Short mmCIF file of C-alpha atoms in Angstrom, two decimals:
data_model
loop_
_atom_site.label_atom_id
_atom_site.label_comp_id
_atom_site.label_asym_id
_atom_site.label_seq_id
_atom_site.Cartn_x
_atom_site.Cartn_y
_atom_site.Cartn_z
CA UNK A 4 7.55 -16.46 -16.80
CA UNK A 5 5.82 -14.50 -19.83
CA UNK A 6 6.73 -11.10 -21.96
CA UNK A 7 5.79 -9.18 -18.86
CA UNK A 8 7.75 -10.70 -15.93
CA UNK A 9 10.49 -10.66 -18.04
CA UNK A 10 10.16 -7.38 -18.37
CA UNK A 11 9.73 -6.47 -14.82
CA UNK A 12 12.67 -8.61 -13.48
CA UNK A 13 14.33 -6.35 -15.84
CA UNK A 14 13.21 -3.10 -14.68
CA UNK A 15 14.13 -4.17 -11.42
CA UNK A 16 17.87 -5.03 -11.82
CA UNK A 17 17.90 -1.79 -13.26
CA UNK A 18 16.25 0.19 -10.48
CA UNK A 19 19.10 -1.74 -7.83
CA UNK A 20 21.89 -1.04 -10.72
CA UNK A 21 21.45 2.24 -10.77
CA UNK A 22 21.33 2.45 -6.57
CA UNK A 23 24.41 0.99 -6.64
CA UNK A 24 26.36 3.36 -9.10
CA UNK A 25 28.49 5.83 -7.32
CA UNK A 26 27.37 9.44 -7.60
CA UNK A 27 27.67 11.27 -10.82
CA UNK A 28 25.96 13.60 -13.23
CA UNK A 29 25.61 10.27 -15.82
CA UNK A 30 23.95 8.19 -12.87
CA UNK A 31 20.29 10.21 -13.99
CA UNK A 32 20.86 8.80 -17.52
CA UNK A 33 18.99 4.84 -15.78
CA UNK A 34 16.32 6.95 -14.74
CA UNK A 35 15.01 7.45 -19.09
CA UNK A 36 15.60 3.77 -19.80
CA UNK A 37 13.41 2.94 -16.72
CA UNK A 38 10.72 4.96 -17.79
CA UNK A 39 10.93 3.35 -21.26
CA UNK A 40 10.90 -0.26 -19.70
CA UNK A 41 8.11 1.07 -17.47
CA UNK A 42 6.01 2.74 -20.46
CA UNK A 43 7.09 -0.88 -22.57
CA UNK A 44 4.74 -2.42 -20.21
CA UNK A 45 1.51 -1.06 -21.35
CA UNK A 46 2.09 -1.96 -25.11
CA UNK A 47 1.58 -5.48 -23.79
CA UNK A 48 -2.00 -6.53 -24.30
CA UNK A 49 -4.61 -6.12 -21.48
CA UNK A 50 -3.57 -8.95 -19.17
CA UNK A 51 -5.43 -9.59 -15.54
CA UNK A 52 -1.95 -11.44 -14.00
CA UNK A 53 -0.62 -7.57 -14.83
CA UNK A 54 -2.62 -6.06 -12.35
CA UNK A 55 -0.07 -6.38 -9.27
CA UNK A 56 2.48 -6.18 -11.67
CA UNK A 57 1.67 -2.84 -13.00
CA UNK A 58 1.13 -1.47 -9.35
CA UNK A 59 4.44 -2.64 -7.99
CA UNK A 60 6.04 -1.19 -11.38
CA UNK A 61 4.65 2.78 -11.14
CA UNK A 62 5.30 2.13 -7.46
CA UNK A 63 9.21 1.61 -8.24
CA UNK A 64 9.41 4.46 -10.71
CA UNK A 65 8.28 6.82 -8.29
CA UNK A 66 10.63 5.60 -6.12
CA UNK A 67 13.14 5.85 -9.06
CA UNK A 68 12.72 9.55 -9.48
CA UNK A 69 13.22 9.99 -5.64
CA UNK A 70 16.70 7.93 -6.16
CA UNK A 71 17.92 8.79 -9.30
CA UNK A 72 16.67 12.19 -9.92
CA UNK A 73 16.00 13.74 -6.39
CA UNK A 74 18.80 12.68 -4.35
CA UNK A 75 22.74 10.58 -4.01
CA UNK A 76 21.49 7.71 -1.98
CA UNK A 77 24.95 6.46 -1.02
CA UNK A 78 25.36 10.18 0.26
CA UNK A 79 21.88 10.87 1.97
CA UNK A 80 20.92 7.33 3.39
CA UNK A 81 23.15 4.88 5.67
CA UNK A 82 22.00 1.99 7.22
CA UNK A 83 21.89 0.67 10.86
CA UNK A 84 24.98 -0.72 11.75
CA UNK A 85 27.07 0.34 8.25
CA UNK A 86 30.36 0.99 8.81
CA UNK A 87 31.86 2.32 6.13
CA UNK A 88 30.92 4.80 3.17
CA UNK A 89 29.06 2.84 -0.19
CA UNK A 90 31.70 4.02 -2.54
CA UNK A 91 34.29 1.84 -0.08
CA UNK A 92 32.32 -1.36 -0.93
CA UNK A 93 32.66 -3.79 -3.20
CA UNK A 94 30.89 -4.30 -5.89
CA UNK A 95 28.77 -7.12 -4.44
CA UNK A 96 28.30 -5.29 -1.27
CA UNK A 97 26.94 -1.89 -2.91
CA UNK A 98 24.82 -4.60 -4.70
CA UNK A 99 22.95 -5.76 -1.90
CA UNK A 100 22.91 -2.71 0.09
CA UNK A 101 21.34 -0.94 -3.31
CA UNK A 102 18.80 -4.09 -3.21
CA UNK A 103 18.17 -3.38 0.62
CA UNK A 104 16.96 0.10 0.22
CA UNK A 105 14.88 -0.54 -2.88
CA UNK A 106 12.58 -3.30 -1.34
CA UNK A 107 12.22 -1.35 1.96
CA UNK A 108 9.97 1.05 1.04
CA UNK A 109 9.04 1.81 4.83
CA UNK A 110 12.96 2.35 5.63
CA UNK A 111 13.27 0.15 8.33
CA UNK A 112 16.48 0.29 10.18
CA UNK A 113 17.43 3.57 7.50
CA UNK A 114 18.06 7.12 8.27
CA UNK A 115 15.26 7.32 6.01
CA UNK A 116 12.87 5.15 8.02
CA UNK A 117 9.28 6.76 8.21
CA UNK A 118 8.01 7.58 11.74
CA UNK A 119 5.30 5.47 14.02
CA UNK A 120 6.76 2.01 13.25
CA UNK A 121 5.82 -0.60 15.70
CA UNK A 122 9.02 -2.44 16.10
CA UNK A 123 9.15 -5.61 17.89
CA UNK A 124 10.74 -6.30 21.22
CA UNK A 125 10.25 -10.30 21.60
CA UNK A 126 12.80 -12.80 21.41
CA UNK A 127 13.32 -14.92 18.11
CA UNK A 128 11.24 -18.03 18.43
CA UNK A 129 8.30 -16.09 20.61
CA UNK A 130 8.69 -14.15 17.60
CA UNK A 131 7.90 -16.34 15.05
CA UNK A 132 4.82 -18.26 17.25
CA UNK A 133 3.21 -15.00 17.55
CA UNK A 134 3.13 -14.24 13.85
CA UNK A 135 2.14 -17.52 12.92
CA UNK A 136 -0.67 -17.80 14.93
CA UNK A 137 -1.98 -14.17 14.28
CA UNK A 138 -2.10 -16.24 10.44
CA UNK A 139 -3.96 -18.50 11.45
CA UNK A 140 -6.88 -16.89 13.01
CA UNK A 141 -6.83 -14.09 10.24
CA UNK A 142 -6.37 -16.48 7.70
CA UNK A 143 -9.51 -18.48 8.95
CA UNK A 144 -11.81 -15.16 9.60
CA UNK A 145 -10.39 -13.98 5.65
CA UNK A 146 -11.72 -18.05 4.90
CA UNK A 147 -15.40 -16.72 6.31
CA UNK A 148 -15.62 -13.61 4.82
CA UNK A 149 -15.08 -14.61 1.38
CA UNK A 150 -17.08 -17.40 2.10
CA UNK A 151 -20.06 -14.59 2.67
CA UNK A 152 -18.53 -12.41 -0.57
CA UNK A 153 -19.21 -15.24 -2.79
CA UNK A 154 -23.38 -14.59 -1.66
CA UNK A 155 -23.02 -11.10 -1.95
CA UNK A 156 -24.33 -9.61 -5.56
CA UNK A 157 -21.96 -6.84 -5.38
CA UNK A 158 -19.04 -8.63 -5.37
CA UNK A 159 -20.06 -10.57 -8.81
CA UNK A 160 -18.14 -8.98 -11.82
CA UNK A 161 -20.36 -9.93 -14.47
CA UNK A 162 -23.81 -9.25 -13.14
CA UNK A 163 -22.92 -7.47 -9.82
CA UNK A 164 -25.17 -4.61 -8.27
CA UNK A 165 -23.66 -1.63 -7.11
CA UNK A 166 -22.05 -1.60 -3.12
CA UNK A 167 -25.48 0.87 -2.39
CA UNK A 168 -27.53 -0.73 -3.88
CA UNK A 169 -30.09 -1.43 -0.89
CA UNK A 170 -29.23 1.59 1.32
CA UNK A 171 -26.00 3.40 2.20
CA UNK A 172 -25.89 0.80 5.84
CA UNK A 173 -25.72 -1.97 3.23
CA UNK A 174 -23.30 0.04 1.38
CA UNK A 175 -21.01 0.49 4.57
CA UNK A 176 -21.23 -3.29 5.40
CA UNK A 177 -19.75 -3.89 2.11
CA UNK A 178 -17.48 -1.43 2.15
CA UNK A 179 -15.87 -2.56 5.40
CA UNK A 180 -15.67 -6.44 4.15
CA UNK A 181 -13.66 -5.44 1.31
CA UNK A 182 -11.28 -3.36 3.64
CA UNK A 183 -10.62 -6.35 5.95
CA UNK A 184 -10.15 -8.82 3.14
CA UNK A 185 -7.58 -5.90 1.46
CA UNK A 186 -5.96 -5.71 4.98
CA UNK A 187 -5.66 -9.38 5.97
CA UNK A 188 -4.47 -10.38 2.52
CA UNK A 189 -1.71 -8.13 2.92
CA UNK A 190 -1.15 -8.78 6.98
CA UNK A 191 -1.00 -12.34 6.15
CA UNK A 192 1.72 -12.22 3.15
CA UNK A 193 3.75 -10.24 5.60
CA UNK A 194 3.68 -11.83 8.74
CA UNK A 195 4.07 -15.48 6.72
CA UNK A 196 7.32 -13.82 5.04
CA UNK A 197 8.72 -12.27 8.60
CA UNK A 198 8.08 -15.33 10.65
CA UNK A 199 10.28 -17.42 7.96
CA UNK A 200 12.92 -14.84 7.66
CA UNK A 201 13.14 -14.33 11.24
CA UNK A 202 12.94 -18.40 11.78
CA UNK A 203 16.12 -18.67 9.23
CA UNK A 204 18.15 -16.23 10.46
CA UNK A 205 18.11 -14.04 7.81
CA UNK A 206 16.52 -11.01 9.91
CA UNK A 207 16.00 -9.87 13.67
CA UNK A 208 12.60 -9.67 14.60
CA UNK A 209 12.80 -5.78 15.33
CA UNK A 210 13.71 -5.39 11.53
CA UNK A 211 9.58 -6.61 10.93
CA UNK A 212 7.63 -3.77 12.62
CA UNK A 213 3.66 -4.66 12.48
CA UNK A 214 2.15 -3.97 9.07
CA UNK A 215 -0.19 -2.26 10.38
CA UNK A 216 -0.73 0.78 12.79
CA UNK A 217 -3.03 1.24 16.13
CA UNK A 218 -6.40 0.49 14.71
CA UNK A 219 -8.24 1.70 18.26
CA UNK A 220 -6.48 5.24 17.45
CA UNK A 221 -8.07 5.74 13.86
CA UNK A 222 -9.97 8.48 14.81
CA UNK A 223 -9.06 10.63 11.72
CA UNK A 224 -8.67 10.39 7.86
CA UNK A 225 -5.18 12.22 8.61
CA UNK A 226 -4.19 9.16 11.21
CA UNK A 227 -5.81 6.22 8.89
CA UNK A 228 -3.48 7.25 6.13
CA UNK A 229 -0.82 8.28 7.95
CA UNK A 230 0.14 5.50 10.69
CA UNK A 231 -3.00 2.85 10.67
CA UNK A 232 -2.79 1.78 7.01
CA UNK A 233 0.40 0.09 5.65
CA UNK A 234 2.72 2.76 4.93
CA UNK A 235 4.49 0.79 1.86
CA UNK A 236 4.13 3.17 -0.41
CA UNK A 237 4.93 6.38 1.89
CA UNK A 238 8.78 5.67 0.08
CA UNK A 239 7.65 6.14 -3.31
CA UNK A 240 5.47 8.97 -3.23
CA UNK A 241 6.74 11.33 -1.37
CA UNK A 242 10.07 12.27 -2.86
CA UNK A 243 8.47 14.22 -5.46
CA UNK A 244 5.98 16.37 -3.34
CA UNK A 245 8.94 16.76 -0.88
CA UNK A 246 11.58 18.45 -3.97
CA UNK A 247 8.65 20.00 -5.51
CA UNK A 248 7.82 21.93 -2.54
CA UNK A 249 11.47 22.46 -1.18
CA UNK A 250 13.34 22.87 -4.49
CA UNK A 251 11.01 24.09 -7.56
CA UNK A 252 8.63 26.18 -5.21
CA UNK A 253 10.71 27.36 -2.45
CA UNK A 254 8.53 26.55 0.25
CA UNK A 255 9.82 26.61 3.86
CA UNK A 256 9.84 23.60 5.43
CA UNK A 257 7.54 22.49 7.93
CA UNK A 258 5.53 25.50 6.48
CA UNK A 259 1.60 24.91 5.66
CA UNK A 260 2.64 25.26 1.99
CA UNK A 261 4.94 22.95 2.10
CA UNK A 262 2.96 20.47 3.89
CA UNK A 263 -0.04 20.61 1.66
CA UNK A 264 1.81 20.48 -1.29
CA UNK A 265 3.06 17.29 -0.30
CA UNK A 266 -0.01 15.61 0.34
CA UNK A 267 -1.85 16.79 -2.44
CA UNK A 268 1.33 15.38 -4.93
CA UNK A 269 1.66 12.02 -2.61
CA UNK A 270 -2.40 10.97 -3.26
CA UNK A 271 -2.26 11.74 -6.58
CA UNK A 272 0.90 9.30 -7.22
CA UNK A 273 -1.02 7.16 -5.12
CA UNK A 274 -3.89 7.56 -7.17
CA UNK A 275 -1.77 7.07 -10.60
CA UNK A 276 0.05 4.14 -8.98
CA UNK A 277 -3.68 2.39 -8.20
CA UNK A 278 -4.87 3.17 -11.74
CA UNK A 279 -1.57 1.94 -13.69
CA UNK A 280 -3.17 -1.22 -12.26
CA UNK A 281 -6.36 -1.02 -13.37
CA UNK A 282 -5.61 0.31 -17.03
CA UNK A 283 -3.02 -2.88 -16.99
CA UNK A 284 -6.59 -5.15 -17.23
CA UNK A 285 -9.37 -2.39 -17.86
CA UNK A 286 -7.80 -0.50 -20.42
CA UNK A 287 -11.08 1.79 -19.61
CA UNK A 288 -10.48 5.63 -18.50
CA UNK A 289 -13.14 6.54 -16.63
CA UNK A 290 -12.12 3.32 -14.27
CA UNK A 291 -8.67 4.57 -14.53
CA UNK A 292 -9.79 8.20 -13.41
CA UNK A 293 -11.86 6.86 -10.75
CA UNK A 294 -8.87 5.38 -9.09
CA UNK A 295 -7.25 8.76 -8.96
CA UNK A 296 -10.17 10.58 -8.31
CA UNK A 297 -10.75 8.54 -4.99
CA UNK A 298 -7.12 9.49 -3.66
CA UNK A 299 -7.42 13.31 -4.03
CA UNK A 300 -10.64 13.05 -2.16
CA UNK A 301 -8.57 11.47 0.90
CA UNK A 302 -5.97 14.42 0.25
CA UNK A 303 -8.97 17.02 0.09
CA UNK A 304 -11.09 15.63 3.10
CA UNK A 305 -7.64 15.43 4.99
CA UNK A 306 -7.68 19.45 4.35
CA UNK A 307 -11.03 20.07 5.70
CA UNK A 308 -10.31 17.63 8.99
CA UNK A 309 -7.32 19.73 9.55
CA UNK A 310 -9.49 22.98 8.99
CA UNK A 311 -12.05 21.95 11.32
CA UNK A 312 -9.88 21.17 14.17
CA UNK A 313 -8.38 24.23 13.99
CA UNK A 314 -11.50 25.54 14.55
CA UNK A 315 -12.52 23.40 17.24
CA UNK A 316 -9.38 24.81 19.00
CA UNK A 317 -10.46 28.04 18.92
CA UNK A 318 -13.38 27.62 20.67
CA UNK A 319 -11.72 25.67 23.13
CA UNK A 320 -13.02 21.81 21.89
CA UNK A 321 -9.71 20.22 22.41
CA UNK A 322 -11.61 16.46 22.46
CA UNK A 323 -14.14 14.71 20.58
CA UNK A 324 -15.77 11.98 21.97
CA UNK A 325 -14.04 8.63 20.49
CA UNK A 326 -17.18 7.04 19.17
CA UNK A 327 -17.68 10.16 17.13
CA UNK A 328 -14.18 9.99 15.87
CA UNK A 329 -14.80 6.49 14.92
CA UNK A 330 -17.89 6.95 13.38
CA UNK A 331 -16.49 9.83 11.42
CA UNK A 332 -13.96 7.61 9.40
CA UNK A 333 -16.22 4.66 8.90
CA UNK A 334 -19.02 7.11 7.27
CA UNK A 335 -16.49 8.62 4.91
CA UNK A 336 -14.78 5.25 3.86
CA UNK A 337 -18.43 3.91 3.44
CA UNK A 338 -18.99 7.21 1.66
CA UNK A 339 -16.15 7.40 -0.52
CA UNK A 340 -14.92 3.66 -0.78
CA UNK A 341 -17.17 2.42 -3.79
CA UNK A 342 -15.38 4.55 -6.29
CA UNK A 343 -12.01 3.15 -5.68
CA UNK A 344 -13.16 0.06 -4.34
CA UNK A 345 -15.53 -1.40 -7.18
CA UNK A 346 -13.40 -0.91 -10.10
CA UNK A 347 -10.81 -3.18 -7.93
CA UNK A 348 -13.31 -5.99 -8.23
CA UNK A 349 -14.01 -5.39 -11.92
CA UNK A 350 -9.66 -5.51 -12.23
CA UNK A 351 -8.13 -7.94 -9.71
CA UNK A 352 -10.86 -10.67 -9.07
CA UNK A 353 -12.34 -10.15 -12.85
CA UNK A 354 -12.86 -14.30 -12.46
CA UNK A 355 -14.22 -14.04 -9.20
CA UNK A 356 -13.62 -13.31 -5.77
CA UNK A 357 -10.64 -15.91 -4.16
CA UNK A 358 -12.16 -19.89 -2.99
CA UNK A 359 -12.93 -19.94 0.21
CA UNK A 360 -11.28 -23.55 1.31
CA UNK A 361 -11.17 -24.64 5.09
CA UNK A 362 -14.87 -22.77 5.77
CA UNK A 363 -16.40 -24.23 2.70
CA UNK A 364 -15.22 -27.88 3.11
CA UNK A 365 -16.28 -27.65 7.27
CA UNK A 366 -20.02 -26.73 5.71
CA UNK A 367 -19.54 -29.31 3.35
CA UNK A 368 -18.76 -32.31 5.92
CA UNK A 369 -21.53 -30.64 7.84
CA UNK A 370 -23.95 -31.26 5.53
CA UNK A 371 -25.17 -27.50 5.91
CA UNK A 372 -23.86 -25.36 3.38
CA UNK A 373 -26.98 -24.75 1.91
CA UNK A 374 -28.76 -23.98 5.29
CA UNK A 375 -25.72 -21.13 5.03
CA UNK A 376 -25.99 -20.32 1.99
CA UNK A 377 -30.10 -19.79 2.10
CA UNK A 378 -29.23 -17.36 5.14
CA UNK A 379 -26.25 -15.00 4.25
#
């Protein structure tokens, strides 16, 4: 483990140290160290292993500020099944219930836990079958499309062309390739780690809701952020908006004020939290500001969806066709997507996209990989 993961571990045993402090005035006191660890980080030279590490890092101090300077966890959160107060615990018990509630960022089985979770109902070893094969065939259509990303010009660092470069439907055919290979990277780390948990014993298969929300009812920017995409960092960035908006500017709650406010201040942490990364390998600004220019886009076209619906309402459109819906969200992530998405292939795959192993060694025994290759 280098300089950096050092570092990190560090930062972490921190964060969970100071969840597990009982409430008191001194307890915001970790939140200036972390913040020092955290800023530490980027004194380190540009390194491209520090690109996840730099995410999950501003990720945590978000969270941080939420935990140490926002709110009394031990007060304001309890878990499922706790049966007595935090300060009654022992040491080793506050511990792991601080560890609990720092690496669930969705809140599952929390007071805190955010809405629209798909929890699972199937017994233990049906469970674990179900996840593993959903691996599988992910897995092996992840193996294909990087097998086709490794053709594709636009996904070369060094000499790559742009994602538009031969009209805006090539443009949205990249665009949506990258998503899924985002998406199933991410589906597949989960479900592997829920299917062993759940296997072991160390978790109930309702405490893994999907990763993921109802893809066939993404018929909005407002619902693809909201309840289709992973909600992992939901947690972190919305503590701030939420005592911004409730605390320094007195908005009602549940008013349009307040609501807006916190959208606007959870993409832009989502936006800082995405460029951390790339600055971690970059060390370029105008990548950096692309990254959080890309969120505050969602935040703003979020805004208008919201404003034409209201609209619609008036003059009594209370549906929109499906296919339009659909449509609507692919064309503004084709749109939109390039910004964010091409400085992520300049920062995390700056040696290339991932080998493609089971698809490319089929071709190979097949003796047609460069029949392929000639066609993609």
């Amino acid at each position: 483990m280098g300089s950096m993961g050092i570092l990190f571990v560090l930062f972490i045993f921190l964060f969970i140290i100071a969840i597990a402090s009982k409430p008191s005035p001194q307890r915001t006191l970790f939140f200036p160290v972390l913040a020092a660890l955290y800023a530490y980080l980027f004194v380190f030279p540009k390194e491209e292993k520090g690109f996840q590490i730099a995410i999950c890092t501003t990720a945590l101090l978000g969270y941080a500020s939420d935990l140490i300077l926002f709110s009394e966890p031990q007060i304001s959160f309890r878990r499922e099944g706790q049966r007595k107060p935090v300060c009654e615990m022992a040491l080793f018990e506050r511990l792991y219930w601080a560890a609990s509630l720092a690496f669930d960022w969705r809140g599952v089985q929390w007071s805190c836990q955010i809405s629209n979770l798909q929890r699972s109902h199937l017994p233990r070893w049906a469970f674990v079958r179900s996840k593993l094969y959903r691996v599988i065939t992910v897995y092996l259509l992840r193996d294909i499309v990087f097998f086709c990303l490794h053709r594709n010009p636009a996904f070369n660092r060094i000499d790559g062309e742009r994602f538009g470069a031969h009209g805006f439907l090539w443009q949205t055919w990249n665009v949506l390739l990258f998503w899924f290979c985002v998406g199933a990277s991410l589906y597949i780390a989960h479900s592997v780690a829920s299917a062993i948990a759940v296997a072991v014993g160390l978790s109930e298969p309702r405490d893994w809701p999907d990763f993921f929300g109802p893809w066939l009812r993404t018929t909005s920017m407002r619902q693809f952020w909201g309840k289709t995409w992973h909600q992992m960092m939901r947690r972190p960035v919305t503590g701030a908006g939420k005592y911004l908006a409730r605390n320094v500017l007195k908005f009602r709650a549940g008013s349009a004020l307040s609501s807006y406010t916190q959208l606007y201040v959870a993409f832009v942490l989502s936006g800082i939290i995405h460029a951390a990364g790339d600055w971690m390998v970059m060390r370029n600004i105008t990548s950096a500001r692309l990254n959080i220019q890309f969120f505050i886009m969602q935040a703003m076209i979020i805004t208008v969806e919201d404003m034409v619906i209201a609209a619609a309402k008036k003059f009594g459109i209370t549906r929109i066709p499906f296919f339009v819906s659909y449509a609507w969200v692919i064309c503004w992530m084709a749109w939109s997507g390039p910004m964010w998405l091409e400085t992520v292939i300049q920062a995390e795959f700056s040696e290339g996209m991932p080998s493609v192993f089971l698809f490319q060694r089929l071709l190979n025994l097949l003796h047609i990989n460069r029949l392929v290759g000639s066609a993609i």
